[in-house]
PDB file of C-alpha atoms and ligand atoms in Angstrom:
ATOM      1  CA  ILE A   1     203.892  93.289 209.897  1.00  0.00           C
ATOM      2  CA  LEU A   2     204.172  96.861 208.551  1.00  0.00           C
ATOM      3  CA  ARG A   3     203.221  97.621 204.939  1.00  0.00           C
ATOM      4  CA  GLY A   4     202.751  93.996 203.969  1.00  0.00           C
ATOM      5  CA  GLN A   5     199.562  92.305 202.835  1.00  0.00           C
ATOM      6  CA  GLU A   6     196.960  89.968 204.220  1.00  0.00           C
ATOM      7  CA  THR A   7     198.102  86.441 203.436  1.00  0.00           C
ATOM      8  CA  PRO A   8     195.726  84.307 201.366  1.00  0.00           C
ATOM      9  CA  ALA A   9     194.058  82.034 203.935  1.00  0.00           C
ATOM     10  CA  HIS A  10     196.196  79.100 205.140  1.00  0.00           C
ATOM     11  CA  GLN A  11     198.999  79.753 202.637  1.00  0.00           C
ATOM     12  CA  ARG A  12     201.595  79.759 205.433  1.00  0.00           C
ATOM     13  CA  PRO A  13     200.338  76.599 207.234  1.00  0.00           C
ATOM     14  CA  TYR A  14     203.464  76.415 209.431  1.00  0.00           C
ATOM     15  CA  MET A  15     202.587  79.661 211.232  1.00  0.00           C
ATOM     16  CA  THR A  16     201.528  79.520 214.881  1.00  0.00           C
ATOM     17  CA  SER A  17     200.236  82.145 217.315  1.00  0.00           C
ATOM     18  CA  LEU A  18     201.703  82.002 220.838  1.00  0.00           C
ATOM     19  CA  GLN A  19     198.896  82.998 223.202  1.00  0.00           C
ATOM     20  CA  VAL A  20     198.626  83.957 226.881  1.00  0.00           C
ATOM     21  CA  SER A  21     195.102  83.875 228.338  1.00  0.00           C
ATOM     22  CA  GLY A  22     193.694  83.685 224.810  1.00  0.00           C
ATOM     23  CA  LYS A  23     195.616  86.734 223.578  1.00  0.00           C
ATOM     24  CA  HIS A  24     198.189  86.665 220.729  1.00  0.00           C
ATOM     25  CA  ILE A  25     201.618  87.709 222.033  1.00  0.00           C
ATOM     26  CA  CYS A  26     204.097  86.290 219.514  1.00  0.00           C
ATOM     27  CA  GLY A  27     204.575  84.343 216.342  1.00  0.00           C
ATOM     28  CA  GLY A  28     206.232  80.951 215.966  1.00  0.00           C
ATOM     29  CA  PHE A  29     206.322  78.090 213.499  1.00  0.00           C
ATOM     30  CA  LEU A  30     206.087  74.311 213.368  1.00  0.00           C
ATOM     31  CA  ILE A  31     209.516  72.673 212.885  1.00  0.00           C
ATOM     32  CA  ALA A  32     208.320  69.130 213.768  1.00  0.00           C
ATOM     33  CA  ASP A  33     204.950  67.544 214.569  1.00  0.00           C
ATOM     34  CA  GLN A  34     205.269  68.274 218.279  1.00  0.00           C
ATOM     35  CA  TRP A  35     207.700  71.214 218.229  1.00  0.00           C
ATOM     36  CA  VAL A  36     207.356  74.948 217.611  1.00  0.00           C
ATOM     37  CA  LEU A  37     210.205  77.462 217.348  1.00  0.00           C
ATOM     38  CA  SER A  38     209.627  80.983 218.681  1.00  0.00           C
ATOM     39  CA  ALA A  39     211.527  83.742 220.553  1.00  0.00           C
ATOM     40  CA  ALA A  40     212.591  83.667 224.216  1.00  0.00           C
ATOM     41  CA  HIS A  41     211.637  87.363 224.722  1.00  0.00           C
ATOM     42  CA  CYS A  42     208.014  86.345 224.210  1.00  0.00           C
ATOM     43  CA  LEU A  43     207.988  84.788 227.674  1.00  0.00           C
ATOM     44  CA  GLN A  44     208.930  87.995 229.464  1.00  0.00           C
ATOM     45  CA  ASP A  45     205.367  89.344 229.420  1.00  0.00           C
ATOM     46  CA  ALA A  46     203.835  85.919 230.100  1.00  0.00           C
ATOM     47  CA  GLY A  47     204.684  85.569 233.782  1.00  0.00           C
ATOM     48  CA  ASN A  48     203.326  82.193 234.902  1.00  0.00           C
ATOM     49  CA  ALA A  49     200.105  82.568 232.878  1.00  0.00           C
ATOM     50  CA  THR A  50     198.974  79.650 230.738  1.00  0.00           C
ATOM     51  CA  LEU A  51     200.627  79.562 227.349  1.00  0.00           C
ATOM     52  CA  GLN A  52     198.875  77.994 224.404  1.00  0.00           C
ATOM     53  CA  VAL A  53     199.812  77.570 220.730  1.00  0.00           C
ATOM     54  CA  LEU A  54     197.271  78.149 217.956  1.00  0.00           C
ATOM     55  CA  VAL A  55     197.862  76.098 214.791  1.00  0.00           C
ATOM     56  CA  GLY A  56     195.994  75.958 211.480  1.00  0.00           C
ATOM     57  CA  ALA A  57     194.699  79.509 211.781  1.00  0.00           C
ATOM     58  CA  HIS A  58     194.233  82.388 209.398  1.00  0.00           C
ATOM     59  CA  SER A  59     191.860  84.474 211.516  1.00  0.00           C
ATOM     60  CA  LEU A  60     192.609  84.690 215.247  1.00  0.00           C
ATOM     61  CA  SER A  61     188.897  85.030 216.087  1.00  0.00           C
ATOM     62  CA  GLU A  62     186.828  83.128 213.532  1.00  0.00           C
ATOM     63  CA  ALA A  63     186.099  79.384 213.595  1.00  0.00           C
ATOM     64  CA  GLU A  64     188.147  77.547 210.946  1.00  0.00           C
ATOM     65  CA  PRO A  65     188.154  73.827 210.129  1.00  0.00           C
ATOM     66  CA  ASN A  66     191.773  72.941 211.040  1.00  0.00           C
ATOM     67  CA  LYS A  67     192.287  75.572 213.727  1.00  0.00           C
ATOM     68  CA  ARG A  68     193.406  74.130 217.066  1.00  0.00           C
ATOM     69  CA  LEU A  69     194.566  75.715 220.316  1.00  0.00           C
ATOM     70  CA  LEU A  70     197.161  73.358 221.798  1.00  0.00           C
ATOM     71  CA  GLY A  71     198.684  73.114 225.255  1.00  0.00           C
ATOM     72  CA  VAL A  72     202.391  73.313 225.978  1.00  0.00           C
ATOM     73  CA  ARG A  73     204.146  70.285 227.475  1.00  0.00           C
ATOM     74  CA  LYS A  74     207.484  71.998 228.054  1.00  0.00           C
ATOM     75  CA  LEU A  75     209.253  75.293 227.257  1.00  0.00           C
ATOM     76  CA  PHE A  76     212.953  75.443 226.360  1.00  0.00           C
ATOM     77  CA  PRO A  77     214.172  79.054 226.230  1.00  0.00           C
ATOM     78  CA  HIS A  78     217.779  79.141 225.024  1.00  0.00           C
ATOM     79  CA  PRO A  79     220.002  78.931 228.138  1.00  0.00           C
ATOM     80  CA  ASN A  80     221.957  82.020 227.066  1.00  0.00           C
ATOM     81  CA  SER A  81     218.900  84.143 226.255  1.00  0.00           C
ATOM     82  CA  SER A  82     218.358  87.182 228.480  1.00  0.00           C
ATOM     83  CA  VAL A  83     215.894  90.045 228.851  1.00  0.00           C
ATOM     84  CA  GLU A  84     218.990  92.287 228.904  1.00  0.00           C
ATOM     85  CA  ASN A  85     220.091  91.652 225.311  1.00  0.00           C
ATOM     86  CA  ILE A  86     219.113  90.516 221.840  1.00  0.00           C
ATOM     87  CA  TYR A  87     221.308  87.401 221.714  1.00  0.00           C
ATOM     88  CA  ASN A  88     220.165  83.739 221.593  1.00  0.00           C
ATOM     89  CA  ASP A  89     216.551  84.938 221.499  1.00  0.00           C
ATOM     90  CA  LEU A  90     215.097  81.464 220.785  1.00  0.00           C
ATOM     91  CA  LEU A  91     212.379  79.403 222.446  1.00  0.00           C
ATOM     92  CA  LEU A  92     211.688  75.733 221.634  1.00  0.00           C
ATOM     93  CA  ILE A  93     208.152  74.712 222.577  1.00  0.00           C
ATOM     94  CA  GLN A  94     207.175  71.053 223.038  1.00  0.00           C
ATOM     95  CA  LEU A  95     203.428  70.760 222.401  1.00  0.00           C
ATOM     96  CA  GLU A  96     201.153  68.650 224.605  1.00  0.00           C
ATOM     97  CA  GLU A  97     200.411  66.468 221.573  1.00  0.00           C
ATOM     98  CA  ARG A  98     201.588  65.765 218.040  1.00  0.00           C
ATOM     99  CA  VAL A  99     199.803  67.779 215.371  1.00  0.00           C
ATOM    100  CA  SER A 100     198.347  65.842 212.453  1.00  0.00           C
ATOM    101  CA  PRO A 101     199.425  67.533 209.221  1.00  0.00           C
ATOM    102  CA  SER A 102     196.637  68.899 207.030  1.00  0.00           C
ATOM    103  CA  ALA A 103     196.199  71.517 204.294  1.00  0.00           C
ATOM    104  CA  ASP A 104     196.309  74.152 207.046  1.00  0.00           C
ATOM    105  CA  VAL A 105     198.919  72.587 209.349  1.00  0.00           C
ATOM    106  CA  GLN A 106     202.372  71.889 207.907  1.00  0.00           C
ATOM    107  CA  ILE A 107     205.975  71.784 209.090  1.00  0.00           C
ATOM    108  CA  LEU A 108     208.455  74.356 207.703  1.00  0.00           C
ATOM    109  CA  PRO A 109     211.957  73.030 206.933  1.00  0.00           C
ATOM    110  CA  PHE A 110     214.771  75.011 208.532  1.00  0.00           C
ATOM    111  CA  GLN A 111     218.296  75.664 207.260  1.00  0.00           C
ATOM    112  CA  ARG A 112     220.944  73.349 208.698  1.00  0.00           C
ATOM    113  CA  GLU A 113     223.895  74.579 206.624  1.00  0.00           C
ATOM    114  CA  ASP A 114     225.710  77.455 208.310  1.00  0.00           C
ATOM    115  CA  ARG A 115     226.166  79.720 205.248  1.00  0.00           C
ATOM    116  CA  SER A 116     225.043  83.344 205.423  1.00  0.00           C
ATOM    117  CA  VAL A 117     222.125  84.386 203.222  1.00  0.00           C
ATOM    118  CA  PRO A 118     223.575  86.741 200.558  1.00  0.00           C
ATOM    119  CA  ALA A 119     222.745  90.449 200.869  1.00  0.00           C
ATOM    120  CA  GLY A 120     219.932  91.345 198.501  1.00  0.00           C
ATOM    121  CA  THR A 121     218.153  87.997 198.874  1.00  0.00           C
ATOM    122  CA  GLN A 122     214.380  88.524 199.029  1.00  0.00           C
ATOM    123  CA  CYS A 123     212.951  86.767 202.056  1.00  0.00           C
ATOM    124  CA  GLU A 124     209.553  86.961 203.709  1.00  0.00           C
ATOM    125  CA  VAL A 125     208.175  87.172 207.220  1.00  0.00           C
ATOM    126  CA  ALA A 126     204.580  86.579 208.358  1.00  0.00           C
ATOM    127  CA  GLY A 127     202.723  87.308 211.570  1.00  0.00           C
ATOM    128  CA  TRP A 128     199.780  88.708 213.487  1.00  0.00           C
ATOM    129  CA  GLY A 129     201.879  91.565 214.890  1.00  0.00           C
ATOM    130  CA  PHE A 130     201.278  95.317 214.601  1.00  0.00           C
ATOM    131  CA  ILE A 131     200.270  96.455 211.102  1.00  0.00           C
ATOM    132  CA  SER A 132     200.764 100.107 212.027  1.00  0.00           C
ATOM    133  CA  ASN A 133     203.164 101.929 214.328  1.00  0.00           C
ATOM    134  CA  THR A 134     200.155 103.123 216.323  1.00  0.00           C
ATOM    135  CA  GLY A 135     199.672  99.467 217.293  1.00  0.00           C
ATOM    136  CA  ARG A 136     196.811  98.167 215.207  1.00  0.00           C
ATOM    137  CA  LEU A 137     196.691  94.362 215.656  1.00  0.00           C
ATOM    138  CA  PRO A 138     195.209  92.422 212.708  1.00  0.00           C
ATOM    139  CA  ASP A 139     192.767  89.562 213.064  1.00  0.00           C
ATOM    140  CA  LYS A 140     194.210  87.814 209.993  1.00  0.00           C
ATOM    141  CA  LEU A 141     197.742  86.721 209.114  1.00  0.00           C
ATOM    142  CA  HIS A 142     199.876  89.216 207.193  1.00  0.00           C
ATOM    143  CA  HIS A 143     203.204  88.799 205.423  1.00  0.00           C
ATOM    144  CA  VAL A 144     205.797  91.026 203.787  1.00  0.00           C
ATOM    145  CA  GLU A 145     208.808  90.532 201.525  1.00  0.00           C
ATOM    146  CA  LEU A 146     212.067  91.952 202.913  1.00  0.00           C
ATOM    147  CA  SER A 147     215.545  92.276 201.443  1.00  0.00           C
ATOM    148  CA  VAL A 148     218.537  90.889 203.405  1.00  0.00           C
ATOM    149  CA  ILE A 149     221.318  93.375 204.207  1.00  0.00           C
ATOM    150  CA  SER A 150     224.874  92.282 205.017  1.00  0.00           C
ATOM    151  CA  ASN A 151     226.076  92.210 208.618  1.00  0.00           C
ATOM    152  CA  THR A 152     228.824  94.618 207.541  1.00  0.00           C
ATOM    153  CA  VAL A 153     226.219  97.227 206.573  1.00  0.00           C
ATOM    154  CA  CYS A 154     224.027  96.334 209.563  1.00  0.00           C
ATOM    155  CA  ASN A 155     227.014  96.935 211.869  1.00  0.00           C
ATOM    156  CA  THR A 156     227.750 100.465 210.653  1.00  0.00           C
ATOM    157  CA  ARG A 157     227.378 103.304 213.181  1.00  0.00           C
ATOM    158  CA  ILE A 158     224.124 104.556 211.691  1.00  0.00           C
ATOM    159  CA  HIS A 159     222.564 101.099 212.230  1.00  0.00           C
ATOM    160  CA  TYR A 160     223.697  98.770 215.035  1.00  0.00           C
ATOM    161  CA  ASP A 161     227.330  99.909 215.403  1.00  0.00           C
ATOM    162  CA  GLY A 162     228.971  96.510 215.727  1.00  0.00           C
ATOM    163  CA  SER A 163     226.416  94.662 217.887  1.00  0.00           C
ATOM    164  CA  ILE A 164     225.270  92.240 215.155  1.00  0.00           C
ATOM    165  CA  THR A 165     227.120  88.927 215.632  1.00  0.00           C
ATOM    166  CA  GLU A 166     227.440  86.122 213.103  1.00  0.00           C
ATOM    167  CA  LYS A 167     224.469  84.431 214.864  1.00  0.00           C
ATOM    168  CA  LEU A 168     222.201  87.286 213.732  1.00  0.00           C
ATOM    169  CA  MET A 169     221.124  88.656 210.375  1.00  0.00           C
ATOM    170  CA  CYS A 170     219.365  91.844 209.240  1.00  0.00           C
ATOM    171  CA  THR A 171     216.794  92.915 206.693  1.00  0.00           C
ATOM    172  CA  GLU A 172     215.899  96.323 205.336  1.00  0.00           C
ATOM    173  CA  SER A 173     213.304  98.128 207.445  1.00  0.00           C
ATOM    174  CA  LYS A 174     212.478 101.143 205.273  1.00  0.00           C
ATOM    175  CA  ARG A 175     208.695 101.184 205.755  1.00  0.00           C
ATOM    176  CA  LYS A 176     208.197  97.430 205.310  1.00  0.00           C
ATOM    177  CA  ASP A 177     209.213  95.644 208.538  1.00  0.00           C
ATOM    178  CA  SER A 178     208.301  93.097 211.180  1.00  0.00           C
ATOM    179  CA  CYS A 179     206.916  94.643 214.367  1.00  0.00           C
ATOM    180  CA  LYS A 180     205.616  93.994 217.895  1.00  0.00           C
ATOM    181  CA  GLY A 181     203.842  90.637 218.019  1.00  0.00           C
ATOM    182  CA  ASP A 182     205.806  89.237 215.066  1.00  0.00           C
ATOM    183  CA  SER A 183     208.684  88.093 217.328  1.00  0.00           C
ATOM    184  CA  GLY A 184     209.288  84.365 217.011  1.00  0.00           C
ATOM    185  CA  GLY A 185     208.028  84.093 213.441  1.00  0.00           C
ATOM    186  CA  PRO A 186     210.218  82.685 210.648  1.00  0.00           C
ATOM    187  CA  LEU A 187     212.255  84.614 208.106  1.00  0.00           C
ATOM    188  CA  VAL A 188     211.718  82.392 205.047  1.00  0.00           C
ATOM    189  CA  CYS A 189     214.196  82.572 202.152  1.00  0.00           C
ATOM    190  CA  ASN A 190     213.631  80.304 199.143  1.00  0.00           C
ATOM    191  CA  GLY A 191     211.112  78.221 201.095  1.00  0.00           C
ATOM    192  CA  VAL A 192     213.433  77.493 204.031  1.00  0.00           C
ATOM    193  CA  ALA A 193     213.440  79.095 207.496  1.00  0.00           C
ATOM    194  CA  GLU A 194     216.787  80.934 207.789  1.00  0.00           C
ATOM    195  CA  GLY A 195     215.943  83.150 210.777  1.00  0.00           C
ATOM    196  CA  VAL A 196     213.567  83.917 213.634  1.00  0.00           C
ATOM    197  CA  VAL A 197     212.154  87.413 214.216  1.00  0.00           C
ATOM    198  CA  ALA A 198     214.073  88.921 217.171  1.00  0.00           C
ATOM    199  CA  THR A 199     212.516  91.692 219.242  1.00  0.00           C
ATOM    200  CA  GLY A 200     215.721  93.666 218.722  1.00  0.00           C
ATOM    201  CA  ALA A 201     215.515  97.447 218.762  1.00  0.00           C
ATOM    202  CA  ARG A 202     211.739  97.533 219.503  1.00  0.00           C
ATOM    203  CA  VAL A 203     211.207 100.084 216.720  1.00  0.00           C
ATOM    204  CA  CYS A 204     209.459  99.300 213.449  1.00  0.00           C
ATOM    205  CA  GLY A 205     209.695 100.704 209.942  1.00  0.00           C
ATOM    206  CA  ASN A 206     212.686 102.939 210.661  1.00  0.00           C
ATOM    207  CA  TRP A 207     215.394 102.439 208.015  1.00  0.00           C
ATOM    208  CA  LYS A 208     218.065 103.272 210.601  1.00  0.00           C
ATOM    209  CA  LYS A 209     217.052 100.229 212.682  1.00  0.00           C
ATOM    210  CA  PRO A 210     216.999  97.217 210.320  1.00  0.00           C
ATOM    211  CA  GLY A 211     214.997  94.165 211.357  1.00  0.00           C
ATOM    212  CA  ILE A 212     217.074  91.731 213.412  1.00  0.00           C
ATOM    213  CA  TYR A 213     216.654  87.967 213.015  1.00  0.00           C
ATOM    214  CA  THR A 214     218.277  85.152 214.970  1.00  0.00           C
ATOM    215  CA  ARG A 215     219.969  82.914 212.379  1.00  0.00           C
ATOM    216  CA  ILE A 216     218.879  79.269 212.697  1.00  0.00           C
ATOM    217  CA  PRO A 217     221.958  77.243 211.533  1.00  0.00           C
ATOM    218  CA  PRO A 218     224.143  78.148 214.561  1.00  0.00           C
ATOM    219  CA  TYR A 219     221.512  76.595 216.865  1.00  0.00           C
ATOM    220  CA  VAL A 220     220.857  73.282 215.115  1.00  0.00           C
ATOM    221  CA  ASP A 221     223.062  71.353 217.585  1.00  0.00           C
ATOM    222  CA  TRP A 222     221.039  72.850 220.452  1.00  0.00           C
ATOM    223  CA  PHE A 223     217.765  71.721 218.818  1.00  0.00           C
ATOM    224  CA  ASP A 224     219.174  68.227 218.281  1.00  0.00           C
ATOM    225  CA  SER A 225     220.362  67.982 221.917  1.00  0.00           C
ATOM    226  CA  ILE A 226     216.872  68.921 223.182  1.00  0.00           C
ATOM    227  CA  TRP A 227     215.228  66.409 220.837  1.00  0.00           C
ATOM    228  CA  ALA A 228     217.651  63.640 221.810  1.00  0.00           C
ATOM    229  CA  ALA A 229     216.872  64.218 225.512  1.00  0.00           C
ATOM    230  CA  ALA A 230     213.107  64.422 224.897  1.00  0.00           C
ATOM    231  CA  HIS A 231     212.986  61.232 222.831  1.00  0.00           C
ATOM    232  CA  GLN A 232     215.272  59.092 225.003  1.00  0.00           C
TER     233      GLN A 232
HETATM  234  C1  E8B B 301     209.037  90.886 223.661  1.00  0.00           C
HETATM  235  C2  E8B B 301     207.537  91.121 223.785  1.00  0.00           C
HETATM  236  C3  E8B B 301     206.970  90.446 225.003  1.00  0.00           C
HETATM  237  C4  E8B B 301     207.339  92.625 223.876  1.00  0.00           C
HETATM  238  C5  E8B B 301     207.616  93.167 222.476  1.00  0.00           C
HETATM  239  O1  E8B B 301     207.532  92.475 221.503  1.00  0.00           O
HETATM  240  N1  E8B B 301     207.983  94.471 222.366  1.00  0.00           N
HETATM  241  C6  E8B B 301     208.215  95.102 221.170  1.00  0.00           C
HETATM  242  C7  E8B B 301     207.974  96.460 221.135  1.00  0.00           C
HETATM  243  C8  E8B B 301     208.191  97.152 219.972  1.00  0.00           C
HETATM  244  C9  E8B B 301     208.647  96.514 218.817  1.00  0.00           C
HETATM  245  C10 E8B B 301     208.900  95.132 218.856  1.00  0.00           C
HETATM  246  C11 E8B B 301     209.410  94.434 217.659  1.00  0.00           C
HETATM  247  C12 E8B B 301     209.231  93.034 217.516  1.00  0.00           C
HETATM  248  C13 E8B B 301     209.708  92.393 216.377  1.00  0.00           C
HETATM  249  C14 E8B B 301     210.379  93.120 215.357  1.00  0.00           C
HETATM  250  C15 E8B B 301     210.555  94.504 215.535  1.00  0.00           C
HETATM  251  C16 E8B B 301     211.237  95.344 214.479  1.00  0.00           C
HETATM  252  N2  E8B B 301     211.674  94.669 213.326  1.00  0.00           N
HETATM  253  C17 E8B B 301     210.071  95.142 216.649  1.00  0.00           C
HETATM  254  C18 E8B B 301     208.666  94.428 220.045  1.00  0.00           C
END
């Protein structure tokens, strides 16, 4: 998170850290008591190393009462996700066990209605990703407020020149921005998850490359099909 602030401890209790060999690689968030939503690109650097999901954390290193490192039962990258492009960059993670909600561990509701978030809406993103372009990783959760820009503006030549589909949305990236390690985290607008941080252009804080977020509503049927199969 560039030019945001350290979050007051445990004030975003839905946030999770996706870890490989004990190292934070991506964000994610609890959407049900055994399910985390993150980004498919996060797996590309994981190889077949052990993935774990940290819940209830503020600090990545310090002991905290409700902090728990959980195993992964099954990974569901979106079938149309690809390392080649930015589309369908979603990963559903089934945890080894159900989490018990607490002050520090809570589920975040996601948007089911497929209506675009109006340009100018103030949303926020949180994560343990880079807090500087030189690659400083924080120990504690950060968040930043970002303004939504329309897909029309985001698709102009100076920005993404027509590559932003209706399954994506953009936010301003002038200084304040999400960055490496924030992929998979939620874009929260009015208390509801509307998007998921996409790796996108792999640049941070450059106004010419707005932040790209995978919109959640277009994928609700996919979530429901996975859940139906898992709970048969
Ligand atoms: C996909 C990972 C395994 C590797 C990775 O994350 N690379 C990478 C490099 C530079 C910027 C970013 C990045 C992420 C999220 C948002 C943004 C910019 N809003 C940039 C991401």
